[in-house]
């Protein structure tokens, strides 16, 4: 159960600001499906508008990292942040963008090794090598 | 300061098991530089051997994700795990593998957006859409 | 499913130490409802007593931060710690203490921005400005 | 050491996009001091603009939560996310907005208790009470 | 719901590499029950082999820390990492290795106090005493 | 730099409540050394008293888990919470209580494996086996 109401399409249609965002989500993604994340944010239109606008800029607009790579980064961050919802939604998004089973297996291996060495480096409180300096 | 001694090259040379790992690190990376992470792990040869063997398999051996993409995933996980050492070492590694300023900027943007939406999804306790099911 | 049994009112009544804590929870909160957190802790009476005593001192006794502000801080910490149970119980508590939809929306926005800028500051390993020193 | 160069005022002045953001930071805060967070983000103008625009909207524009309360929430999130830079900058910001020693002490107590009970609830895997449902 | 298919015993039997790992899990643990963690990893045989080999070395082979102590450390890490699955599986494993209710209560108390003091030390940004140096 | 002043012995002596706690820390630990954690908490006497009282109960009073085991659990939690101060202070405490190099190596291995499998279980969103139920 969410801490807020999830808006139905009917409720969305009755609110012009929310409807404008949902229309843009559908047009941008070329799909009628709008997932629960946006239906939960609908209760706070300002936050909804700013979040969608940022997500669109960061995840969808053309750039030097391809869309699938961005999803892999998103999954890595969401896994370590332990966001079940985000792991599910971005793993589904990555699959829709062509993630293969072999790539997924390698993604999991990198996330797992990072988590392990992160813990070891923290437990050992290893000082940063001066060679890593950018100066 | 580390919680263990960082081994010097001289100390490494005096221990056959540790020396074998350091030799392989240098040969694999084609570089004489061995960073503090391995010098700290040297005190525990079994852990050193297993960690290097896994890192080599996961980060270096050929696969379907290119080496730079693996580093981006590693940086994302290390950032959310807040491992200063790992953020420094893998950002340096990514730069050595060709990371451009523009790619780095997009990486930061994705990590930041993931962190923000992870927090929102958790605060709102959003239920997972059945559409994300793999079944 | 919990890793321990959740105590029923009947079981609580049969244990004097646990009953004393439950009686105080009910009297302090002026409500007969005792949530699962306390029913799970009932298996460890020492921990139950210490935890309730601390929660009462920190969250309920008069101070300079009003009760609703304390709940907002609690929700922020619980969200980042990703404790579903705590997010649910303290969001309900905040609502019971008068949290409005507009305040909730602003709370979410602050938590989200904090999470994003936390990740950016960590990824960039930004040095602390001397101006922030308290000396 | 940061993973990027921190821009000096001279470098900022030579870049019109970055200069516009820095000018707005100074005008909005009525202070000439611009902290390292913005000097590190200056290397990525798009991210700099979006982040400042969001921070301004979330932390500075009038709302139903007063500016000090927003800082307390920010500190709570930053502490649990373990962002040293953010803890320092927002504790300084809270003090500048009037945080008293007594309020700070209560803030610490709430964050500490939240962290403790978050861990207990997670260790015990306590099921969410139906009473917390919003439906 | 998992992001991958959980392999049934029938599917395991049809894949020689996966079957070999499952056979070793059953032989090592002297039990026919193989939990979902391994059934989920079965889709990525390389990762399955490496993970089982490491777990066996770290958690099962004789050492100076007894098996129950290792489980307590595992539970502490899994709790703070907020891994529901891991908390459940390792609490069950600890019970199978003899964990008493009194020990469990003390484990919870230590994890809770660590979480609280971790948050306080981070919020206060306490400098490390030179006395803790190993040098 | 801390966000608060670290109290000197002279300042402690001038405050009866704080002095009483410091006297008890010294008597209980049979050592004149009082580390920075307590010197930072001294600014908030109520929090100082409650925290010391809890730490004494949880970490020092006799129980079924020996003092070294409690330190190992503390280190595991502090590592995953990424508390540098706590990792340093409790690793030093564990050494003072007899932690051997071999035990430390095994502790690191368990923490590292837990971190890795925690990440894998979260990334895979593995459903909890009914066999782990306590019912």
GROMACS .gro file of C-alpha atoms in nm, chain C residues 5-96:
model
   92
  275UNK     CA    1   0.634  -1.394   1.689
  276UNK     CA    2   0.412  -1.084   1.722
  277UNK     CA    3   0.264  -1.090   2.073
  278UNK     CA    4  -0.113  -1.080   2.111
  279UNK     CA    5  -0.275  -0.878   2.390
  280UNK     CA    6  -0.335  -1.204   2.572
  281UNK     CA    7   0.032  -1.299   2.564
  282UNK     CA    8   0.129  -0.948   2.672
  283UNK     CA    9  -0.104  -0.968   2.971
  284UNK     CA   10   0.069  -1.284   3.090
  285UNK     CA   11   0.411  -1.117   3.119
  286UNK     CA   12   0.442  -0.845   3.383
  287UNK     CA   13   0.743  -0.662   3.234
  288UNK     CA   14   0.596  -0.654   2.885
  289UNK     CA   15   0.253  -0.559   3.016
  290UNK     CA   16   0.400  -0.261   3.203
  291UNK     CA   17   0.550  -0.124   2.883
  292UNK     CA   18   0.232  -0.181   2.681
  293UNK     CA   19   0.027  -0.012   2.954
  294UNK     CA   20   0.257   0.289   2.940
  295UNK     CA   21   0.242   0.303   2.560
  296UNK     CA   22  -0.138   0.305   2.576
  297UNK     CA   23  -0.151   0.564   2.855
  298UNK     CA   24   0.108   0.793   2.692
  299UNK     CA   25  -0.055   0.782   2.350
  300UNK     CA   26  -0.409   0.786   2.490
  301UNK     CA   27  -0.499   0.504   2.248
  302UNK     CA   28  -0.567   0.134   2.282
  303UNK     CA   29  -0.390   0.055   1.953
  304UNK     CA   30  -0.036  -0.081   1.993
  305UNK     CA   31   0.140  -0.134   1.660
  306UNK     CA   32   0.339  -0.436   1.547
  307UNK     CA   33   0.680  -0.279   1.622
  308UNK     CA   34   0.617  -0.320   1.995
  309UNK     CA   35   0.454  -0.663   1.953
  310UNK     CA   36   0.771  -0.783   1.778
  311UNK     CA   37   1.003  -0.633   2.042
  312UNK     CA   38   0.799  -0.800   2.319
  313UNK     CA   39   1.011  -1.114   2.283
  314UNK     CA   40   1.309  -0.920   2.419
  315UNK     CA   41   1.185  -0.735   2.732
  316UNK     CA   42   1.514  -0.554   2.806
  317UNK     CA   43   1.533  -0.414   2.455
  318UNK     CA   44   1.160  -0.335   2.462
  319UNK     CA   45   1.193  -0.133   2.784
  320UNK     CA   46   1.501   0.060   2.670
  321UNK     CA   47   1.358   0.134   2.324
  322UNK     CA   48   1.024   0.257   2.453
  323UNK     CA   49   1.190   0.467   2.721
  324UNK     CA   50   1.416   0.631   2.461
  325UNK     CA   51   1.137   0.684   2.206
  326UNK     CA   52   0.921   0.844   2.473
  327UNK     CA   53   1.203   1.079   2.575
  328UNK     CA   54   1.300   1.168   2.218
  329UNK     CA   55   0.967   1.183   2.035
  330UNK     CA   56   0.705   1.268   2.297
  331UNK     CA   57   0.849   1.474   2.583
  332UNK     CA   58   0.822   1.852   2.538
  333UNK     CA   59   1.115   2.021   2.368
  334UNK     CA   60   1.205   2.301   2.130
  335UNK     CA   61   1.115   2.105   1.817
  336UNK     CA   62   0.741   2.049   1.788
  337UNK     CA   63   0.610   1.689   1.755
  338UNK     CA   64   0.528   1.722   1.384
  339UNK     CA   65   0.877   1.852   1.298
  340UNK     CA   66   1.025   1.553   1.482
  341UNK     CA   67   0.809   1.321   1.269
  342UNK     CA   68   0.929   1.489   0.948
  343UNK     CA   69   1.291   1.432   1.053
  344UNK     CA   70   1.205   1.071   1.138
  345UNK     CA   71   1.043   1.016   0.799
  346UNK     CA   72   1.346   1.163   0.621
  347UNK     CA   73   1.586   0.932   0.806
  348UNK     CA   74   1.359   0.628   0.762
  349UNK     CA   75   1.321   0.694   0.390
  350UNK     CA   76   1.695   0.709   0.330
  351UNK     CA   77   1.741   0.402   0.551
  352UNK     CA   78   1.470   0.243   0.338
  353UNK     CA   79   1.267   0.109   0.630
  354UNK     CA   80   0.921   0.038   0.482
  355UNK     CA   81   0.768  -0.026   0.821
  356UNK     CA   82   0.903   0.300   0.963
  357UNK     CA   83   0.802   0.507   0.661
  358UNK     CA   84   0.448   0.376   0.695
  359UNK     CA   85   0.419   0.416   1.073
  360UNK     CA   86   0.573   0.763   1.088
  361UNK     CA   87   0.385   0.897   0.785
  362UNK     CA   88   0.066   0.783   0.961
  363UNK     CA   89   0.191   0.945   1.284
  364UNK     CA   90   0.269   1.271   1.104
  365UNK     CA   91  -0.079   1.277   0.950
  366UNK     CA   92  -0.230   1.217   1.294
   0.00000   0.00000   0.00000
